[in-house]
Coordinates of C-alpha atoms in Angstrom, one line a residue:
X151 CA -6.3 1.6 15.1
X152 CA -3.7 3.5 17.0
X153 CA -2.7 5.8 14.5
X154 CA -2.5 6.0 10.8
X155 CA 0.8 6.9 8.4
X156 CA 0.6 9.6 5.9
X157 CA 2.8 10.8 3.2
X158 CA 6.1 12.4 4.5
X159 CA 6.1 10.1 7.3
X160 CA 3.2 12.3 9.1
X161 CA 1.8 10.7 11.9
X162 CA -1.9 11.1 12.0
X163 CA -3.4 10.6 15.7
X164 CA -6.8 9.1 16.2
X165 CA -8.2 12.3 17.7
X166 CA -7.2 14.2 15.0
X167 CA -9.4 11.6 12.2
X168 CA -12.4 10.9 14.3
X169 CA -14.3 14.3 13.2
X170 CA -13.3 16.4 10.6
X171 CA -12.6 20.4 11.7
X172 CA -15.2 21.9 13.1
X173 CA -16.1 25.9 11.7
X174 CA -18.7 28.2 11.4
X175 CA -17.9 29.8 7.6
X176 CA -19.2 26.1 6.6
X177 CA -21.2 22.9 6.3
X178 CA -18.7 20.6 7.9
X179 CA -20.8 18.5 9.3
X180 CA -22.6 17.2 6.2
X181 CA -19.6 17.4 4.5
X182 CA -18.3 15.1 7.1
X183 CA -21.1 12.8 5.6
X184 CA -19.5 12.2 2.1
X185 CA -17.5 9.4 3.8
X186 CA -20.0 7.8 6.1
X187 CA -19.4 4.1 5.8
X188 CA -22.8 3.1 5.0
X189 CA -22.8 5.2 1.8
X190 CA -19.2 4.2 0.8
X191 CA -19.2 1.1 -1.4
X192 CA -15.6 1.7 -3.6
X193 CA -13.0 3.7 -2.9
X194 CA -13.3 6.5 -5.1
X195 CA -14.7 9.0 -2.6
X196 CA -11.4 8.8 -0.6
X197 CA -9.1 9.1 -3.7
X198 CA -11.4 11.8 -5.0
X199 CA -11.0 13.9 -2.0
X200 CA -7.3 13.1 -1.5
X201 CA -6.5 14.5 -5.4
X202 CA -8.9 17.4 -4.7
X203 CA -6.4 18.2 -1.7
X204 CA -3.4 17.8 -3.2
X205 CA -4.7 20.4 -6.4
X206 CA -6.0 22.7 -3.2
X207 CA -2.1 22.3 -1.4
X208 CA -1.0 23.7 -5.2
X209 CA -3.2 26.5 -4.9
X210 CA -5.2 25.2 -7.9
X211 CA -8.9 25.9 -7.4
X212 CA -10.8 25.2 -10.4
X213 CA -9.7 21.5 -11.5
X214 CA -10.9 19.1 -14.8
X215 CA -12.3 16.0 -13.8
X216 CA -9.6 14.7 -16.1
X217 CA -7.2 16.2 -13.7
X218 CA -8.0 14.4 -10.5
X219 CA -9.4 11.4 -12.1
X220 CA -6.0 10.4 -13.3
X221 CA -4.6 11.6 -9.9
X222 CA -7.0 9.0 -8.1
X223 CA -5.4 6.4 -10.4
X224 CA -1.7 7.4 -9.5
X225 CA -2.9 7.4 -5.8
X226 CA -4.2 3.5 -5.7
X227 CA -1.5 2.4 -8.4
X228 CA 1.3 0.9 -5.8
X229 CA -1.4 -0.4 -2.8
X230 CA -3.2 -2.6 -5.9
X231 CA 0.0 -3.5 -7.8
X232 CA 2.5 -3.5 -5.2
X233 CA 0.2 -4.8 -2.3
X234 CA -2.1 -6.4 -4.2
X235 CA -5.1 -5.4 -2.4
X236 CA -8.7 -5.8 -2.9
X237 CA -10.7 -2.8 -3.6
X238 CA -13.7 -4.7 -3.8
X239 CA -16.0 -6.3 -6.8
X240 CA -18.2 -2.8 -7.4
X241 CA -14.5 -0.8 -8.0
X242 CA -13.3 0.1 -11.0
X243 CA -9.9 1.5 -9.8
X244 CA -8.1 -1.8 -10.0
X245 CA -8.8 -2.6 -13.9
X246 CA -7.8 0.9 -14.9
X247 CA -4.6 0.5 -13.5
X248 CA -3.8 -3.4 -14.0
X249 CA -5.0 -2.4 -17.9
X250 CA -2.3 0.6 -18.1
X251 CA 0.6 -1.8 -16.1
X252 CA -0.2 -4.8 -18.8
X253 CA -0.8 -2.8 -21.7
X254 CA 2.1 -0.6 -21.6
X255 CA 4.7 -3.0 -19.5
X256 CA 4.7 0.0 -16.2
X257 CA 6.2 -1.3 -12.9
X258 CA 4.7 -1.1 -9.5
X259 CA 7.4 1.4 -8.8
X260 CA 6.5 4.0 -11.7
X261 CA 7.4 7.6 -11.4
X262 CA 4.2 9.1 -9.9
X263 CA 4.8 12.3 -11.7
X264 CA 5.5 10.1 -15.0
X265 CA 2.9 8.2 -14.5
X266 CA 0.5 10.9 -13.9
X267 CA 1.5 12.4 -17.2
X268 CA 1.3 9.9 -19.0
X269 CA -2.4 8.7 -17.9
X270 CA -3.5 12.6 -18.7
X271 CA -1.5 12.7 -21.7
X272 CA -2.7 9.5 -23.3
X273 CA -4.7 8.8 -26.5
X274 CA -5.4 5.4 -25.7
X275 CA -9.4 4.7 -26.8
X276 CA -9.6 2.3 -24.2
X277 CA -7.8 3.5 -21.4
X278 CA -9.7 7.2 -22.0
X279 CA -13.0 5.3 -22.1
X280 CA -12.7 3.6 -18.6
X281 CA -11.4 7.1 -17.2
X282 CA -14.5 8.7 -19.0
X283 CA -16.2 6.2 -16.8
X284 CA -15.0 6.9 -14.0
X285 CA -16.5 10.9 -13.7
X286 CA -19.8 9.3 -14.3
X287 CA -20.7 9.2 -11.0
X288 CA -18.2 10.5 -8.0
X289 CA -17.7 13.9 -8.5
X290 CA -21.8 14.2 -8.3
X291 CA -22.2 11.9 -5.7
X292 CA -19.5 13.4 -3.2
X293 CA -21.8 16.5 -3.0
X294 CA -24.9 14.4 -2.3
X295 CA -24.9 14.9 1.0
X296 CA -25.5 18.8 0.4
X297 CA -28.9 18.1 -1.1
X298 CA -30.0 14.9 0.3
X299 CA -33.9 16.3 0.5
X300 CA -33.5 17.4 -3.3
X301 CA -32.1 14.4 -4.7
X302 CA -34.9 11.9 -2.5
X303 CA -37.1 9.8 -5.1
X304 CA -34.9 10.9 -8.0
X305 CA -33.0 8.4 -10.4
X306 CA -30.9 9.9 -12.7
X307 CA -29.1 12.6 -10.1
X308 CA -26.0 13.7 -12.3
X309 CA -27.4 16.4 -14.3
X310 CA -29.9 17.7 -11.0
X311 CA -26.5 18.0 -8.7
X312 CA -24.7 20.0 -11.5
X313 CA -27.6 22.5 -11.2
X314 CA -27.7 22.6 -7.5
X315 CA -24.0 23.0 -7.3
X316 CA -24.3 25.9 -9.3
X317 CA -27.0 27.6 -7.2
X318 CA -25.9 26.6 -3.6
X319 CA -23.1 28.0 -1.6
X320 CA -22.8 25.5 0.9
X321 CA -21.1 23.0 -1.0
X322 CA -18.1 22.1 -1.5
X323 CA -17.7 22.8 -5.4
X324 CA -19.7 23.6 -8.2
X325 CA -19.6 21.8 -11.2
X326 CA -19.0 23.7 -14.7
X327 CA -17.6 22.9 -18.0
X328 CA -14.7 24.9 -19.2
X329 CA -14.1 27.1 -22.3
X330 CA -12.7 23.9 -23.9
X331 CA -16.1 21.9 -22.7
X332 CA -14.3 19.9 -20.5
X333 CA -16.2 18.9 -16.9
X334 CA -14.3 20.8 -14.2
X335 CA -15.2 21.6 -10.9
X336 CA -14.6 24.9 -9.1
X337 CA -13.8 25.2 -5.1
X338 CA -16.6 27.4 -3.2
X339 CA -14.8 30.5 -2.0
X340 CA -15.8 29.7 1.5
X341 CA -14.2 26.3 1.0
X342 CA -11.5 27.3 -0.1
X343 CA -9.8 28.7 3.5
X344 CA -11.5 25.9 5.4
X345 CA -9.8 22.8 2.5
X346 CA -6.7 24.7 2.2
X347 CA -5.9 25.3 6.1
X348 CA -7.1 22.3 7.1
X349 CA -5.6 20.2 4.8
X350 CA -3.5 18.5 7.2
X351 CA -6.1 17.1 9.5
X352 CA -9.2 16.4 6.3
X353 CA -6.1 14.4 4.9
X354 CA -5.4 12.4 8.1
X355 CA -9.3 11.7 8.3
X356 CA -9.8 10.7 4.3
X357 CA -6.9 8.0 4.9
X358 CA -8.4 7.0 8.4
X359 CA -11.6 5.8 5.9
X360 CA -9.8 4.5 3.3
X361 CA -8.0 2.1 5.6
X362 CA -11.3 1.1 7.3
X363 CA -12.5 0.8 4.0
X364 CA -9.4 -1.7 2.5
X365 CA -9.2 -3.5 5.8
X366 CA -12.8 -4.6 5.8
X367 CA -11.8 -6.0 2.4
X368 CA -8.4 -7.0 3.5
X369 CA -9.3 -8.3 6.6
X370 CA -6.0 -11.0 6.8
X371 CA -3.8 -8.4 5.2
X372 CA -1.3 -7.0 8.0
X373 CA 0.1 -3.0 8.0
X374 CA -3.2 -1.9 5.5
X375 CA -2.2 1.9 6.8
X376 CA 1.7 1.5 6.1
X377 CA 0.4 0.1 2.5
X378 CA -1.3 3.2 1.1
X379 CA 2.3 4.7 -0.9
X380 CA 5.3 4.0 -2.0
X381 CA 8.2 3.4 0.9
X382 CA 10.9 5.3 1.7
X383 CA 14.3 3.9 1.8
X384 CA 14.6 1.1 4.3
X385 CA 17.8 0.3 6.1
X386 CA 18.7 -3.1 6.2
X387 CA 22.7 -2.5 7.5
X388 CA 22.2 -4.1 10.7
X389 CA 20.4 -7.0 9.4
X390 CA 23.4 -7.3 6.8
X391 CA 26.1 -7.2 9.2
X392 CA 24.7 -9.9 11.5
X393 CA 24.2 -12.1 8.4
X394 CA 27.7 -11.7 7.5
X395 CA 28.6 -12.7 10.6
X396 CA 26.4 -15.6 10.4
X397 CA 27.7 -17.0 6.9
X398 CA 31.3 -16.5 8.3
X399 CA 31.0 -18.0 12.0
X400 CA 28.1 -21.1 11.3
X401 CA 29.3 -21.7 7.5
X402 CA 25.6 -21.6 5.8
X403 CA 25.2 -21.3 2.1
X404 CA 23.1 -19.5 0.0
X405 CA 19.3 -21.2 0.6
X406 CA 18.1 -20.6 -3.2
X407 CA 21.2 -22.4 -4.9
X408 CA 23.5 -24.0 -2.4
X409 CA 26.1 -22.2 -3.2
X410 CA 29.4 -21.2 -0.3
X411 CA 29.2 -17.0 -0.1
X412 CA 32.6 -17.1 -1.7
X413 CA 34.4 -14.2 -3.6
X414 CA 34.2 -16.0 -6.9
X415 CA 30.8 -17.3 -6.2
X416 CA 30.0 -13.0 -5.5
X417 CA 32.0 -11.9 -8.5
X418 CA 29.5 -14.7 -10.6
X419 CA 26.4 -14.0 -9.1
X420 CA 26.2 -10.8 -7.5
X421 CA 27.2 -8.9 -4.4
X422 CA 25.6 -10.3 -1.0
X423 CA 22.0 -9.4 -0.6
X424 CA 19.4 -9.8 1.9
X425 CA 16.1 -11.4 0.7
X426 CA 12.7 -11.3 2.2
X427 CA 11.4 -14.9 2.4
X428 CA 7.8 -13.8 2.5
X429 CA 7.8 -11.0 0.2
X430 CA 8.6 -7.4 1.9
X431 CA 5.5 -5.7 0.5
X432 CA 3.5 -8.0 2.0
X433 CA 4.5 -8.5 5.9
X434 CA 6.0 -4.9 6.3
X435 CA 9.2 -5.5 7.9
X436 CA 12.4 -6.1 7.9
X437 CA 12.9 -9.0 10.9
X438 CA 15.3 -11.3 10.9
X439 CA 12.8 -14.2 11.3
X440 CA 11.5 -13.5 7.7
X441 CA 15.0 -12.5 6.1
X442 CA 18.0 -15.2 4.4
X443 CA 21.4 -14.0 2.6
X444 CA 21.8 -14.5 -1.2
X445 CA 23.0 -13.0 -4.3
X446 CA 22.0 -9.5 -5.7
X447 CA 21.2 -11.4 -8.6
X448 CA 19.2 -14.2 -7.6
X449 CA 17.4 -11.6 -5.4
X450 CA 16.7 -9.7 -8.4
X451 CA 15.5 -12.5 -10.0
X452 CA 12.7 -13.7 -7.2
X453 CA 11.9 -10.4 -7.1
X454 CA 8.2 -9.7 -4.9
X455 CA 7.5 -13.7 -5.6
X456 CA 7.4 -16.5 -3.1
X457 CA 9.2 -20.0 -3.6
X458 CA 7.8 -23.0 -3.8
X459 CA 7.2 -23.6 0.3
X460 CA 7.4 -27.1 0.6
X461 CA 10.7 -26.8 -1.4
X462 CA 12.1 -24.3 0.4
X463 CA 10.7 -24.3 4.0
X464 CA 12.9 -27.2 5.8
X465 CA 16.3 -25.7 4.6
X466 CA 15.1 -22.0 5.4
X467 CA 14.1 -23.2 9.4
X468 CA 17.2 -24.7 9.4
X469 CA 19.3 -21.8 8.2
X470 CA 16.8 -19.5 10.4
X471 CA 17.8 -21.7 13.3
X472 CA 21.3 -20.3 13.0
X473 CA 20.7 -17.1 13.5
X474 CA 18.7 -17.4 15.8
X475 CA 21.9 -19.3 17.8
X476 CA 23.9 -16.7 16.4
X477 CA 21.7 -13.6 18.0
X478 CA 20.6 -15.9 21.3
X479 CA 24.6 -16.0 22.1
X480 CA 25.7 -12.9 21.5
X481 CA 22.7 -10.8 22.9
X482 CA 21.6 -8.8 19.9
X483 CA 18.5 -7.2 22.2
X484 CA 16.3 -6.4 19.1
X485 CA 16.9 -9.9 17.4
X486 CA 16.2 -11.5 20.0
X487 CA 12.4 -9.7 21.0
X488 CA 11.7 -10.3 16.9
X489 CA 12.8 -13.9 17.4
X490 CA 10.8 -14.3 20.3
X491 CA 7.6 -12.4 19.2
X492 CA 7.3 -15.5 16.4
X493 CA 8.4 -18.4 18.4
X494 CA 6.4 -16.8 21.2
X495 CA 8.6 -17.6 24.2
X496 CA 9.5 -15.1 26.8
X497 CA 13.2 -16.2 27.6
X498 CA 14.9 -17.4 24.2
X499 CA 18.4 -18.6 26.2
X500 CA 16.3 -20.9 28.1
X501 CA 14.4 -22.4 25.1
X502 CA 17.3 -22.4 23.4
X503 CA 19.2 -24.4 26.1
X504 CA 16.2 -26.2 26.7
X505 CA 14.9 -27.5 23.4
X506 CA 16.7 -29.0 20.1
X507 CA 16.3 -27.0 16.4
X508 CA 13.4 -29.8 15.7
X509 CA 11.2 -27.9 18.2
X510 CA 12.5 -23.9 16.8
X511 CA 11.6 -25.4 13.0
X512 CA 8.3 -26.4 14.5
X513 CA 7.0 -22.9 15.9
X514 CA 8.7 -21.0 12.7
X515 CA 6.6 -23.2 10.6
X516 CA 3.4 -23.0 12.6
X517 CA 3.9 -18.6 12.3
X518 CA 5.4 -18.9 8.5
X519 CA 2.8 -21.2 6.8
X520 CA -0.3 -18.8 7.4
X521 CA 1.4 -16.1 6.5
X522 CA 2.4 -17.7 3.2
X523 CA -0.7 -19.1 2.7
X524 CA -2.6 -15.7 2.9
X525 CA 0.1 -14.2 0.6
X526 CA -0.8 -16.3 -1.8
X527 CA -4.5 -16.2 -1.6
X528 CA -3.7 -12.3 -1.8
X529 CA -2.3 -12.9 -5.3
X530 CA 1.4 -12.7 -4.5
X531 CA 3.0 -15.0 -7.3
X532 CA 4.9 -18.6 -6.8
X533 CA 7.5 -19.5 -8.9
X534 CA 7.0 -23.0 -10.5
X535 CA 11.0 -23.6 -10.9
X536 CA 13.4 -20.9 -9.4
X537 CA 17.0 -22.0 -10.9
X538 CA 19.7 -19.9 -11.8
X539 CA 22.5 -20.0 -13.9
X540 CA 25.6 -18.0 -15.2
X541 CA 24.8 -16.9 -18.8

């Protein structure tokens, strides 16, 4: 792992994730413990510590479990419902949020500040149950490590770590309830410096485990560090331009209705629009290999789905093979390394010269069918019967 993406498009570097910060006003290194892999079996240690951060960046010290539960939910809502990934059979993460998206109809895309809000906010029996859950156990068992001697032959831990976090000053936070008899947990005031100027660097090392974590049950997933939050805005003009170009020099038509990219055909179904063959969300980028011209509407329509592949995959080779003509001729340099990362041939203007479209539609199908396959297997939905129609 070269290096792992964080919020604000901060690049984290792998000597900064390895350790966390070393000091002599704490107990880093058994704090460090909390996410050693052999004692990390769901994902809620990493989302625990990554709320407790973001309170600590507000300057909020003393936090209800309510608060940074519902944060850990917000945190793994778009990698499981966007991404689809696996968390794993003994996490609990995934049915909190697919329960909130199916019960009350919430996109992939939610606000996180709505969302977050409305979690906290809710008097949903169920939902409040499963959160209720949810502090059971990881807000005791992140402090373990402090009091690993104490806690040796004992079963039921939850109440003995409350105690201890009350009466020991080397861990991280003690745990209290509130005039209101809410759980909370309050930041050690020697922890507080250490969390709060190091923040920075204990984030970088909490997403470094949680991408270990999701890859290990991702393992065929590509880009598990880019999948961890929402995107920013992605750029796609360049793409567009050589598209047009494309549609107006080799004559192709739209691959999901057979329609010519016509004025009255965009005036009845939408403005031209690049679509991602392979869903975006899945493969992470925007290369030309992966990407066909349509219809804003019809876009809209497929949406993060794939197409029925043996349906689609001839005519999308074929209209693939086009551009890649179209890039081959006139030396578009970036186009042309994407094209040749898949096909996997050094010089492209000799293979091109050198071999017919049979043998392009060949390779493109040899890279494109795993891929689609493991989508699928990652839950990414296929529509049955994609037809469209002016209402």
């Amino acid at each position: 792992m070269d290096k792992v993406y964080m919020p604000q498009e901060t690049i984290i570097l792998p000597k900064e994730i390895c350790e966390v910060p070393y000091s002599n006003e704490v107990d880093y290194a058994t704090f460090s413990r909390a996410l050693r892999d052999d004692k990390v079996v769901a994902s809620y240690k990493m989302y625990w510590l990554l709320a407790l951060l973001d309170e600590i960046s507000l300057g909020n010290f003393e936090i209800e479990f309510r608060t940074l539960i519902c944060k850990m939910v917000v945190k793994a809502w778009y990698p499981l419902l966007k991404y689809k990934l696996s968390f794993g059979l003994c996490d609990n993460l995934a049915k909190v949020a697919t329960y909130i998206s199916d019960t009350y109809n919430l996109e992939s895309n939610y606000d996180e500040r709505k969302l977050f809000d409305f979690i906290y906010s809710s008097q949903d029996k169920t939902l409040n149950k499963m959160l209720k859950e949810l502090t059971l156990n990881v807000p005791y068992r992140f402090l373990s490590p402090f009091f690993e001697n104490k806690l040796r032959g004992q079963k039921k831990v939850q109440k003995l770590i409350e105690e201890l976090s009350k009466e020991d000053n080397e861990c991280i936070y003690e745990i209290y309830k509130n005039n209101k008899d809410e759980n909370c947990i309050r930041i050690k005031d020697n922890w507080c410096n250490y969390l709060k100027f190091n923040y920075r660097i204990i984030q970088g090392w909490a997403y470094y485990k949680l991408v270990c974590f999701l890859q290990k049950r991702n393992p065929n997933v590509p880009g598990i560090a880019m999948k961890l939050e929402a995107p920013k805005n992605r750029d796609l003009r360049e793409q567009t331009k050589i598209w047009k170009q494309v549609i107006e020099k080799r004559h192709i038509t739209d691959l999901y209705t057979g329609l010519d990219f016509t004025e009255r055909n965009y005036n009845d179904y939408g403005v031209l629009s690049i679509d991602h063959f392979i869903p975006w969300s899945f493969v992470l980028h925007d290369q030309m290999w992966n990407l066909v011209p349509t219809f804003k509407n019809i876009n809209s329509k497929k949406s993060d789905n794939l197409l029925q592949y043996d349906t689609y995959i001839d005519s999308f080779c074929e209209m693939q093979y086009e551009a890649f003509c179209f890039v081959v001729d006139e030396n578009r340099k970036n186009q042309i390394e994407e094209y040749g990362q898949v096909l996997k041939v050094d010089n492209l203007r000799k293979f091109k010269k050198e071999n017919n479209e049979d043998e392009f539609v060949k390779r493109m199908k040899q890279e494109i069918g795993p891929v689609y396959g493991v989508a699928v297997n990652q839950g990414f939905g296929v529509l049955e019967n994609f037809t469209w129609r002016i209402i």
